[in-house]
């Protein structure tokens, strides 16, 4: 057995997928970083959460989130269809279980844009598969400016997000990596290096044992 090339099909089944859990206060740039990583790596898919919050201008059902009613959310929880869920900014957000399990089994990686509570639950359920990344803003004024510039929320909502962000950042120590998003390009380079290095860990690459056995049985 030879080492898989990125473009070879067997790669997908010979590597166990990883779960990239990304958290940050709202407005720190986590969503832009995640979307770029998913666009650049075909092995990586974004977990689409379900939420009871209203769509923001420009958001589409099934793309940013599955926008559901409170009753639908209750049903998903009751039927055990959620891998985890949490209340954030007065609304409920949760990760549908099935797409995550299917992606992992196919050797695909899944990226989660998730708060600290969700990152903690997924990491406790699947510690070997989880890689946790926390994104910090370079300053609080920068974060406030970004939230205002995005002009998607009312002032009181922005103030609540900033307030919650102060709590969110106290959890940075629970993460494997912390990125300060001062420059998007630099932060993105750091994120993609983390992702690429994590993919190479021996425990995720089930092909290595057979490959090494093959090397050892070869005679030069
Ligand atoms: P927003 O309303 O700005 O899209 O998201 C608010 C917060 O909810 C963000 O911190 C985001 O990471 C978090 N969030 C989004 N989806 C989920 C999820 O499925 N589970 C949990 N626990 N948090 C989520």
Tab-separated table of N, CA and C and ligand atoms in Angstrom, residues 22-26 30-31 47-51 53 56 59 65 84-89 93-96 112-119 121 150 153 161 164 168, ligand 1:
chain	number	residue	atom	x	y	z
A	22	UNK	N	-14.431	25.878	16.042
A	22	UNK	CA	-13.946	27.260	16.101
A	22	UNK	C	-14.890	28.143	16.896
A	23	UNK	N	-14.331	28.823	17.894
A	23	UNK	CA	-15.125	29.734	18.719
A	23	UNK	C	-14.459	31.093	18.764
A	24	UNK	N	-15.260	32.095	19.080
A	24	UNK	CA	-14.748	33.470	19.235
A	24	UNK	C	-15.909	34.324	19.692
A	25	UNK	N	-15.632	35.532	20.181
A	25	UNK	CA	-16.763	36.441	20.375
A	25	UNK	C	-17.312	36.837	19.012
A	26	UNK	N	-18.608	37.157	18.922
A	26	UNK	CA	-19.200	37.573	17.634
A	26	UNK	C	-18.424	38.764	17.090
A	30	UNK	N	-14.352	34.968	12.822
A	30	UNK	CA	-14.357	33.498	12.756
A	30	UNK	C	-15.130	32.983	11.541
A	31	UNK	N	-16.262	33.620	11.232
A	31	UNK	CA	-17.074	33.133	10.117
A	31	UNK	C	-16.329	33.306	8.790
A	47	UNK	N	-20.357	22.431	9.235
A	47	UNK	CA	-21.562	21.921	9.891
A	47	UNK	C	-22.597	23.049	9.898
A	48	UNK	N	-23.773	22.763	9.359
A	48	UNK	CA	-24.831	23.780	9.340
A	48	UNK	C	-25.698	23.546	10.572
A	49	UNK	N	-25.682	24.511	11.478
A	49	UNK	CA	-26.442	24.377	12.727
A	49	UNK	C	-27.908	24.707	12.492
A	50	UNK	N	-28.720	24.258	13.429
A	50	UNK	CA	-30.116	24.708	13.454
A	50	UNK	C	-30.202	25.813	14.496
A	51	UNK	N	-30.995	26.831	14.235
A	51	UNK	CA	-31.165	27.893	15.228
A	51	UNK	C	-32.602	28.399	15.236
A	53	UNK	N	-33.053	31.568	16.042
A	53	UNK	CA	-33.022	33.011	15.786
A	53	UNK	C	-33.489	33.318	14.357
A	56	UNK	N	-30.625	36.892	9.396
A	56	UNK	CA	-30.202	38.289	9.172
A	56	UNK	C	-30.341	38.585	7.687
A	59	UNK	N	-28.964	36.234	4.786
A	59	UNK	CA	-28.803	34.833	5.182
A	59	UNK	C	-29.896	33.979	4.542
A	65	UNK	N	-27.632	28.725	8.269
A	65	UNK	CA	-28.268	27.925	9.328
A	65	UNK	C	-29.500	27.249	8.759
A	84	UNK	N	-25.253	18.336	20.001
A	84	UNK	CA	-25.193	19.249	21.147
A	84	UNK	C	-26.082	20.421	20.825
A	85	UNK	N	-26.503	21.153	21.857
A	85	UNK	CA	-27.182	22.412	21.617
A	85	UNK	C	-26.991	23.330	22.814
A	86	UNK	N	-27.141	24.635	22.594
A	86	UNK	CA	-26.940	25.602	23.682
A	86	UNK	C	-27.786	26.835	23.413
A	87	UNK	N	-28.051	27.572	24.486
A	87	UNK	CA	-28.738	28.853	24.327
A	87	UNK	C	-27.672	29.937	24.270
A	88	UNK	N	-27.705	30.718	23.186
A	88	UNK	CA	-26.720	31.786	22.979
A	88	UNK	C	-27.504	33.033	22.592
A	89	UNK	N	-27.205	34.172	23.204
A	89	UNK	CA	-27.918	35.419	22.873
A	89	UNK	C	-29.440	35.205	22.858
A	93	UNK	N	-29.233	27.214	19.587
A	93	UNK	CA	-28.404	26.817	18.450
A	93	UNK	C	-27.997	25.371	18.684
A	94	UNK	N	-28.030	24.542	17.648
A	94	UNK	CA	-27.627	23.155	17.853
A	94	UNK	C	-27.018	22.552	16.606
A	95	UNK	N	-26.233	21.475	16.833
A	95	UNK	CA	-25.540	20.790	15.739
A	95	UNK	C	-26.273	19.508	15.386
A	96	UNK	N	-26.838	19.392	14.172
A	96	UNK	CA	-27.461	18.125	13.776
A	96	UNK	C	-26.421	16.995	13.761
A	112	UNK	N	-16.852	23.546	12.661
A	112	UNK	CA	-17.989	24.051	13.442
A	112	UNK	C	-17.731	25.478	13.855
A	113	UNK	N	-18.701	26.334	13.590
A	113	UNK	CA	-18.681	27.712	14.091
A	113	UNK	C	-19.602	27.639	15.312
A	114	UNK	N	-19.006	27.581	16.487
A	114	UNK	CA	-19.765	27.125	17.642
A	114	UNK	C	-19.325	27.877	18.893
A	115	UNK	N	-20.213	28.060	19.866
A	115	UNK	CA	-19.782	28.778	21.075
A	115	UNK	C	-19.035	27.823	22.017
A	116	UNK	N	-18.513	28.385	23.142
A	116	UNK	CA	-17.665	27.570	24.022
A	116	UNK	C	-18.410	26.372	24.598
A	117	UNK	N	-19.729	26.512	24.803
A	117	UNK	CA	-20.496	25.401	25.394
A	117	UNK	C	-20.543	24.228	24.419
A	118	UNK	N	-20.795	24.556	23.140
A	118	UNK	CA	-20.866	23.519	22.109
A	118	UNK	C	-19.508	22.871	21.894
A	119	UNK	N	-18.454	23.695	21.878
A	119	UNK	CA	-17.102	23.147	21.677
A	119	UNK	C	-16.774	22.197	22.826
A	121	UNK	N	-18.956	20.455	24.691
A	121	UNK	CA	-19.685	19.173	24.622
A	121	UNK	C	-19.145	18.264	23.532
A	150	UNK	N	-20.852	45.742	10.285
A	150	UNK	CA	-21.587	44.696	9.559
A	150	UNK	C	-23.064	45.083	9.433
A	153	UNK	N	-27.338	44.069	12.786
A	153	UNK	CA	-28.092	43.951	14.023
A	153	UNK	C	-28.402	45.325	14.599
A	161	UNK	N	-24.227	41.306	22.298
A	161	UNK	CA	-23.186	40.433	21.732
A	161	UNK	C	-21.811	40.784	22.309
A	164	UNK	N	-21.673	39.534	25.859
A	164	UNK	CA	-21.484	38.089	25.910
A	164	UNK	C	-20.064	37.710	25.489
A	168	UNK	N	-17.363	35.025	26.718
A	168	UNK	CA	-16.841	33.992	25.785
A	168	UNK	C	-15.298	33.930	25.860
B	1	LIG	P1	-24.787	34.126	15.357
B	1	LIG	O1	-26.173	34.430	15.847
B	1	LIG	O2	-23.882	35.329	15.418
B	1	LIG	O3	-24.772	33.453	14.020
B	1	LIG	O4	-24.145	33.054	16.378
B	1	LIG	C1	-24.147	33.306	17.738
B	1	LIG	C2	-23.245	32.304	18.455
B	1	LIG	O5	-23.828	30.990	18.389
B	1	LIG	C3	-21.848	32.187	17.881
B	1	LIG	O6	-20.926	32.234	18.976
B	1	LIG	C4	-21.844	30.849	17.231
B	1	LIG	O7	-20.557	30.272	17.243
B	1	LIG	C5	-22.783	30.066	18.134
B	1	LIG	N1	-23.335	28.881	17.462
B	1	LIG	C6	-23.710	28.746	16.169
B	1	LIG	N2	-24.128	27.504	15.917
B	1	LIG	C7	-24.023	26.818	17.079
B	1	LIG	C8	-24.307	25.451	17.447
B	1	LIG	O8	-24.750	24.613	16.654
B	1	LIG	N3	-24.095	25.130	18.744
B	1	LIG	C9	-23.604	26.011	19.655
B	1	LIG	N4	-23.385	25.585	20.877
B	1	LIG	N5	-23.309	27.302	19.335
B	1	LIG	C10	-23.511	27.687	18.066
